[in-house]
Amino acid sequence: VLGVGVLSVPYAFRLSGYVCILLILVVITVTAQTANFIGAALVLASRSPAAAEVPPRGRDFAFLAQVALGDSGRMFIGAVTCLEIWFALVTFIVMNGVNLQLVWPSFGTAPASVLSCLLAAPMVLLPMRISSYLSLGASIALAVASVALVCAALTMDEWANPYDTLGESALLHWENVPRSVGIIVFCFAGHPCFPVVHECMKDKSSWRRSVGVTFFLAFLYYGGLGVFSYLVFGKELEVSVTTNLKFLPRAVLFRKISALAFVVKIQLTAPLLLNAIIVAYWAPEVDAPEWPAKRIIVLLALTAITAWAAVMFSDDVAAVASLTGSLFTMTTSVLFPALAHLRLARRYDQDWQKSDATARWVQASMALAGTALALQDVFA
């Protein structure tokens, strides 16, 4: 839940103003509730006949979609999840290119993005045990990057203080709200991972409490860094907030530490995303080599396509993040969990009460508006 999406959250503040703190609160409230829906839906799905054939650790999003929506629902959610992961991967690779350029200015963003892809591909072949340790390293790098970002800003003699210079226009820009929502929702693309986490818990009754603590920390993380960056840089905020650090002459050390730490975080995360897409397309077979030649060719082809897309969208990373959040993440992290829980509650919960449909219509409307504006930004 706490990831590198924070790099683009300050840009959402630039687009819509201080109202973004309320948007973050709303998005976190909604996505925390849908995370609770996932836990409740898994409990309900365990009562279905299909659950007898699937061990708890195999009950993923595809399992929920199969039980709640049938074969067509499973195929649809699988396709949307793959597209969401791929677009997120492209966005992260572009951000990595931006941060690599801050560490080594002679590197262009496009070559740095291609290099990031080429480094990620062989890391997919590492055993999962090693990947889990790398994931821990990525989390530590994220904490270091965030602290260094704040320290760099503290070297400035004067902050932008948007309200003092822009007045009420620093508070709200209605026309950009759907774009900002897409960027913020993009940060909460982790819901497809939640079923495995839930089913591996020793005490599943702690799920709601765990969700509450996690999303409270997410509000402090995204909201805090978003407001802080907007206060410091105001309307000069770039798509990736680390880019603003190159204009701070007294923050060279903190700039390099922050950018390099974000590079480490993204570089250690990218192989996991690549592997997730490969597994969805071609899952390993039982009692067979995990990486036959043809599967490696698929990995290389996916790497090449991802590198090409990262170069093509290097100037539109905010629009791609907004599109991913508004279209794909809104589907997997907001709409699908609510729909799956509703369908399963009707079938397996005798005491279910009809949920308020108004909230779902609002979510769907915001998803459509954000998608339309993001597509407009990409193709303008």
Coordinates of C-alpha atoms in Angstrom, one line a residue:
V1 CA 0.0 0.0 0.0
L2 CA 2.9 2.4 0.7
G3 CA 4.7 2.7 -2.6
V4 CA 6.4 4.9 -5.2
G5 CA 3.1 6.3 -6.3
V6 CA 3.9 9.0 -3.8
L7 CA 6.2 10.6 -6.4
S8 CA 3.2 11.7 -8.4
V9 CA 0.8 12.6 -5.6
P10 CA 2.3 16.1 -5.2
Y11 CA 1.5 16.7 -8.9
A12 CA -2.1 15.9 -8.1
F13 CA -2.0 18.8 -5.6
R14 CA -0.6 21.1 -8.3
L15 CA -3.6 20.1 -10.6
S16 CA -6.4 20.4 -8.1
G17 CA -5.0 22.4 -5.1
Y18 CA -5.2 21.7 -1.3
V19 CA -8.6 19.9 -1.9
C20 CA -6.4 16.9 -2.7
I21 CA -6.0 16.1 1.0
L22 CA -9.8 15.6 1.1
L23 CA -9.6 13.5 -2.1
I24 CA -6.9 11.3 -0.5
L25 CA -9.1 10.9 2.6
V26 CA -12.1 9.9 0.4
V27 CA -10.0 7.5 -1.7
I28 CA -8.5 5.9 1.4
T29 CA -11.9 5.6 3.1
V30 CA -13.3 3.9 -0.1
T31 CA -10.3 1.6 -0.7
A32 CA -10.1 0.6 2.9
Q33 CA -13.7 -0.4 2.8
T34 CA -13.2 -2.4 -0.4
A35 CA -10.2 -4.1 1.3
N36 CA -12.6 -5.1 4.1
F37 CA -15.0 -6.3 1.4
I38 CA -12.3 -8.6 0.0
G39 CA -11.8 -10.2 3.4
A40 CA -15.5 -10.6 3.9
A41 CA -16.0 -11.9 0.4
L42 CA -13.2 -14.6 0.9
V43 CA -15.0 -15.8 4.1
L44 CA -18.3 -16.0 2.1
A45 CA -16.6 -17.7 -0.9
S46 CA -15.2 -20.4 1.5
R47 CA -18.8 -21.6 1.8
S48 CA -19.1 -22.2 -1.9
P49 CA -18.7 -25.7 -3.4
A50 CA -15.7 -24.4 -5.5
A51 CA -13.8 -23.6 -2.3
A52 CA -13.3 -27.4 -1.6
E53 CA -11.2 -27.7 -4.7
V54 CA -9.0 -24.6 -4.0
P55 CA -6.6 -24.5 -1.1
P56 CA -6.7 -21.3 0.9
R57 CA -3.4 -20.0 -0.5
G58 CA -4.7 -20.4 -4.0
R59 CA -7.7 -18.2 -3.4
D60 CA -6.8 -15.1 -5.3
F61 CA -8.7 -12.5 -7.3
A62 CA -9.3 -15.0 -10.0
F63 CA -10.9 -17.4 -7.5
L64 CA -13.2 -14.6 -6.2
A65 CA -14.2 -13.6 -9.7
Q66 CA -14.9 -17.3 -10.6
V67 CA -17.1 -17.8 -7.5
A68 CA -18.9 -14.4 -7.7
L69 CA -19.2 -13.8 -11.5
G70 CA -18.4 -17.1 -13.3
D71 CA -16.0 -17.9 -16.1
S72 CA -16.6 -14.6 -18.0
G73 CA -16.0 -12.6 -14.8
R74 CA -12.8 -14.5 -14.1
M75 CA -11.5 -13.8 -17.6
F76 CA -12.4 -10.1 -17.4
I77 CA -10.8 -9.5 -14.0
G78 CA -7.7 -11.4 -15.0
A79 CA -7.3 -9.3 -18.2
V80 CA -7.9 -6.0 -16.3
T81 CA -5.5 -7.0 -13.5
C82 CA -2.8 -7.8 -16.1
L83 CA -3.3 -4.5 -17.8
E84 CA -3.3 -2.6 -14.5
I85 CA 0.0 -4.3 -13.5
W86 CA 1.6 -3.6 -16.9
F87 CA 0.6 0.1 -17.0
A88 CA 1.9 0.5 -13.4
L89 CA 5.1 -1.1 -14.5
V90 CA 5.5 1.3 -17.4
T91 CA 4.8 4.2 -15.1
F92 CA 7.4 3.0 -12.6
I93 CA 10.0 2.4 -15.3
V94 CA 9.6 6.0 -16.5
M95 CA 9.9 7.3 -13.0
N96 CA 13.0 5.2 -12.6
G97 CA 14.4 6.9 -15.7
V98 CA 13.7 10.3 -14.3
N99 CA 15.4 9.4 -11.0
L100 CA 18.4 7.8 -12.7
Q101 CA 18.9 11.0 -14.6
L102 CA 19.1 12.9 -11.3
V103 CA 21.8 10.6 -10.0
W104 CA 23.7 10.5 -13.3
P105 CA 22.8 13.7 -15.3
S106 CA 24.6 12.5 -18.4
F107 CA 21.9 9.8 -18.8
G108 CA 18.7 10.7 -20.7
T109 CA 15.3 9.7 -19.3
A110 CA 14.7 7.3 -22.3
P111 CA 18.0 5.4 -22.1
A112 CA 17.7 5.2 -18.3
S113 CA 14.2 3.7 -18.7
V114 CA 15.5 1.1 -21.2
L115 CA 18.4 0.3 -18.8
S116 CA 15.9 -0.2 -15.9
C117 CA 13.9 -2.7 -18.0
L118 CA 17.0 -4.6 -19.1
L119 CA 18.1 -4.9 -15.4
A120 CA 14.6 -6.0 -14.3
A121 CA 14.3 -8.9 -16.7
P122 CA 17.1 -11.2 -15.4
M123 CA 16.0 -10.5 -11.8
V124 CA 12.7 -12.2 -12.6
L125 CA 14.6 -15.5 -12.7
L126 CA 15.7 -15.2 -9.1
P127 CA 14.1 -17.6 -6.6
M128 CA 11.1 -16.2 -4.6
R129 CA 13.0 -16.6 -1.3
I130 CA 15.6 -14.1 -2.6
S131 CA 12.9 -11.8 -4.0
S132 CA 11.3 -11.6 -0.6
Y133 CA 14.5 -10.3 0.9
L134 CA 14.9 -7.8 -1.9
S135 CA 11.3 -6.7 -1.2
L136 CA 12.3 -5.9 2.4
G137 CA 15.3 -3.9 1.0
A138 CA 12.9 -2.0 -1.3
S139 CA 10.8 -1.0 1.7
I140 CA 13.8 0.3 3.5
A141 CA 14.9 2.2 0.4
L142 CA 11.4 3.9 0.3
A143 CA 11.8 5.1 3.9
V144 CA 15.2 6.5 3.1
A145 CA 14.0 8.2 0.0
S146 CA 11.1 9.9 1.8
V147 CA 13.3 11.2 4.6
A148 CA 15.9 12.5 2.1
L149 CA 13.2 14.3 0.1
V150 CA 12.0 16.1 3.2
C151 CA 15.6 17.0 4.3
A152 CA 16.3 18.4 0.8
A153 CA 13.3 20.7 1.0
L154 CA 14.4 22.0 4.4
T155 CA 17.6 23.4 2.8
M156 CA 15.4 26.0 1.0
D157 CA 15.4 29.6 2.3
E158 CA 11.9 30.2 1.1
W159 CA 8.9 27.9 0.3
A160 CA 6.2 28.5 -2.3
N161 CA 3.3 28.7 0.1
P162 CA 0.7 28.5 -2.7
Y163 CA -2.1 30.1 -0.8
D164 CA -0.1 33.3 -0.1
T165 CA 0.8 33.7 -3.7
L166 CA -2.2 32.2 -5.6
G167 CA -5.0 32.9 -3.1
E168 CA -8.2 30.8 -3.4
S169 CA -7.1 29.3 -6.6
A170 CA -4.6 27.3 -4.5
L171 CA -7.5 25.5 -2.8
L172 CA -9.5 24.0 -5.6
H173 CA -9.6 23.5 -9.4
W174 CA -12.8 21.6 -10.2
E175 CA -11.9 20.7 -13.7
N176 CA -8.8 18.7 -12.6
V177 CA -10.4 16.8 -9.8
P178 CA -11.0 13.6 -11.8
R179 CA -7.4 13.6 -13.0
S180 CA -6.2 14.0 -9.4
V181 CA -8.4 11.2 -8.2
G182 CA -6.9 8.9 -10.9
I183 CA -3.4 9.7 -9.8
I184 CA -4.3 9.1 -6.1
V185 CA -6.2 5.9 -6.8
F186 CA -3.2 4.7 -8.8
C187 CA -1.3 4.5 -5.4
F188 CA -3.8 1.9 -4.2
A189 CA -3.3 -0.8 -6.8
G190 CA -2.4 -3.4 -4.3
H191 CA -5.8 -4.9 -3.8
P192 CA -5.2 -7.9 -6.1
C193 CA -2.5 -9.0 -3.6
F194 CA -4.9 -8.9 -0.6
P195 CA -6.6 -12.3 -1.0
V196 CA -3.3 -14.2 -0.5
V197 CA -2.4 -12.0 2.5
H198 CA -5.8 -12.6 4.0
E199 CA -5.7 -16.4 3.5
C200 CA -2.2 -16.7 4.9
M201 CA -3.2 -14.9 8.2
K202 CA -3.1 -17.0 11.3
D203 CA -5.9 -14.9 12.8
K204 CA -8.3 -13.8 10.1
S205 CA -10.4 -11.9 12.6
S206 CA -7.6 -9.3 12.7
W207 CA -8.1 -8.4 9.1
R208 CA -10.3 -5.3 9.6
R209 CA -7.9 -4.0 12.3
S210 CA -4.9 -4.6 10.0
V211 CA -6.6 -2.8 7.2
G212 CA -7.5 0.2 9.5
V213 CA -3.9 0.6 10.7
T214 CA -2.4 0.2 7.2
F215 CA -4.7 2.7 5.5
F216 CA -4.3 5.2 8.4
L217 CA -0.5 5.0 7.8
A218 CA -1.2 5.5 4.1
F219 CA -3.1 8.7 4.8
L220 CA -0.2 10.1 6.8
Y221 CA 2.3 9.0 4.1
Y222 CA 0.5 10.2 0.9
G223 CA -1.3 13.1 2.5
G224 CA 1.7 14.3 4.5
L225 CA 4.2 14.2 1.6
G226 CA 1.6 15.6 -0.8
V227 CA 0.8 18.7 1.4
F228 CA 4.5 19.2 2.3
S229 CA 5.6 19.1 -1.3
Y230 CA 2.8 21.5 -2.4
L231 CA 3.8 23.9 0.4
V232 CA 7.4 23.8 -0.7
F233 CA 7.2 23.9 -4.5
G234 CA 3.6 25.0 -5.2
K235 CA 2.7 25.4 -8.9
E236 CA 6.3 24.5 -9.9
L237 CA 5.8 20.9 -9.0
E238 CA 6.9 18.4 -11.7
V239 CA 5.3 15.1 -12.5
S240 CA 7.9 13.3 -10.3
V241 CA 8.6 15.5 -7.2
T242 CA 12.2 14.4 -7.1
T243 CA 12.7 16.4 -10.4
N244 CA 12.2 19.6 -8.4
L245 CA 15.2 18.7 -6.2
K246 CA 17.6 19.4 -9.1
F247 CA 16.9 23.1 -8.7
L248 CA 18.1 23.2 -5.1
P249 CA 21.8 24.0 -5.1
R250 CA 22.3 23.2 -1.4
A251 CA 20.6 19.8 -1.5
V252 CA 22.9 17.9 -3.9
L253 CA 23.6 15.2 -1.4
F254 CA 20.0 14.8 -0.3
R255 CA 18.8 14.9 -3.9
K256 CA 21.1 12.0 -4.9
I257 CA 20.2 10.0 -1.8
S258 CA 16.5 10.4 -2.4
A259 CA 16.7 9.7 -6.2
L260 CA 19.0 6.7 -5.7
A261 CA 16.8 5.3 -3.0
F262 CA 13.7 5.6 -5.2
V263 CA 15.7 3.9 -8.0
V264 CA 16.5 1.0 -5.7
K265 CA 12.8 0.7 -4.6
I266 CA 11.5 0.7 -8.1
Q267 CA 14.2 -1.6 -9.5
L268 CA 13.6 -4.2 -6.8
T269 CA 9.8 -3.9 -7.4
A270 CA 9.8 -4.1 -11.2
P271 CA 10.8 -7.8 -11.4
L272 CA 7.8 -8.8 -9.2
L273 CA 5.4 -6.9 -11.6
L274 CA 7.0 -8.5 -14.6
N275 CA 6.7 -11.9 -13.0
A276 CA 3.1 -11.4 -12.1
I277 CA 2.2 -10.6 -15.8
I278 CA 4.2 -13.7 -17.0
V279 CA 2.5 -16.0 -14.5
A280 CA -0.9 -14.7 -15.5
Y281 CA -0.1 -15.3 -19.2
W282 CA 1.8 -18.6 -18.7
A283 CA 1.8 -20.1 -15.3
P284 CA 4.6 -22.6 -14.4
E285 CA 3.6 -26.3 -14.9
V286 CA 3.8 -28.9 -12.2
D287 CA 6.9 -31.2 -12.4
A288 CA 8.3 -29.1 -15.3
P289 CA 11.1 -26.6 -15.5
E290 CA 10.0 -23.2 -14.4
W291 CA 11.7 -21.3 -17.2
P292 CA 11.7 -23.3 -20.5
A293 CA 13.1 -21.5 -23.5
K294 CA 9.7 -20.4 -24.9
R295 CA 8.8 -18.9 -21.5
I296 CA 12.1 -16.9 -21.5
I297 CA 11.3 -15.6 -25.0
V298 CA 7.9 -14.4 -23.7
L299 CA 9.8 -12.6 -20.8
L300 CA 12.2 -11.0 -23.3
A301 CA 9.3 -9.9 -25.5
L302 CA 7.4 -8.4 -22.6
T303 CA 10.6 -6.6 -21.5
A304 CA 11.0 -5.1 -25.0
I305 CA 7.4 -4.0 -25.2
T306 CA 7.6 -2.4 -21.7
A307 CA 10.8 -0.5 -22.6
W308 CA 9.3 0.8 -25.8
A309 CA 6.1 1.9 -24.0
A310 CA 8.2 3.6 -21.3
V311 CA 10.1 5.6 -24.0
M312 CA 6.9 6.5 -25.8
F313 CA 5.1 7.7 -22.6
S314 CA 8.1 9.3 -21.0
D315 CA 6.5 12.8 -21.4
D316 CA 3.0 11.7 -20.3
V317 CA 3.7 9.7 -17.2
A318 CA 1.1 11.7 -15.1
A319 CA -1.6 11.0 -17.7
V320 CA -0.7 7.3 -17.8
A321 CA -0.8 7.1 -14.0
S322 CA -4.2 8.9 -14.0
L323 CA -5.5 6.5 -16.7
T324 CA -4.3 3.5 -14.8
G325 CA -5.9 4.7 -11.6
S326 CA -9.2 5.8 -13.2
L327 CA -9.7 2.8 -15.5
F328 CA -7.9 -0.3 -14.2
T329 CA -7.2 0.4 -10.5
M330 CA -10.7 1.8 -10.0
T331 CA -12.0 -1.5 -11.4
T332 CA -9.8 -3.9 -9.4
S333 CA -9.6 -2.0 -6.2
V334 CA -13.0 -0.3 -5.9
L335 CA -15.7 -1.7 -8.2
F336 CA -14.9 -5.4 -8.3
P337 CA -14.5 -6.0 -4.5
A338 CA -17.8 -4.2 -3.9
L339 CA -19.5 -6.2 -6.6
A340 CA -18.0 -9.5 -5.6
H341 CA -19.0 -9.0 -1.9
L342 CA -22.5 -8.0 -3.0
R343 CA -23.0 -11.1 -5.2
L344 CA -21.5 -13.5 -2.6
A345 CA -23.5 -12.0 0.3
R346 CA -26.7 -12.6 -1.7
R347 CA -25.8 -16.2 -2.1
Y348 CA -24.1 -17.2 1.1
D349 CA -25.2 -14.7 3.8
Q350 CA -28.8 -15.1 5.0
D351 CA -28.6 -11.8 6.9
W352 CA -27.2 -9.6 4.1
Q353 CA -28.7 -6.2 3.7
K354 CA -28.9 -4.3 0.4
S355 CA -25.9 -2.0 0.1
D356 CA -26.3 1.6 -0.9
A357 CA -26.1 1.7 -4.7
T358 CA -25.5 5.4 -4.7
A359 CA -21.9 5.1 -3.6
R360 CA -21.2 2.6 -6.4
W361 CA -22.7 5.0 -9.0
V362 CA -20.5 7.8 -7.7
Q363 CA -17.4 5.5 -7.9
A364 CA -18.3 4.5 -11.5
S365 CA -19.0 8.1 -12.6
M366 CA -15.6 9.2 -11.2
A367 CA -13.9 6.3 -12.9
L368 CA -15.4 7.3 -16.3
A369 CA -14.6 11.0 -15.9
G370 CA -11.0 10.3 -14.8
T371 CA -10.5 7.9 -17.7
A372 CA -11.9 10.3 -20.3
L373 CA -9.7 13.2 -19.1
A374 CA -6.6 10.9 -18.8
L375 CA -7.1 9.7 -22.4
Q376 CA -7.5 13.3 -23.5
D377 CA -4.1 14.1 -21.9
V378 CA -2.4 11.1 -23.4
F379 CA -3.6 11.8 -27.0
A380 CA -3.7 15.6 -26.9

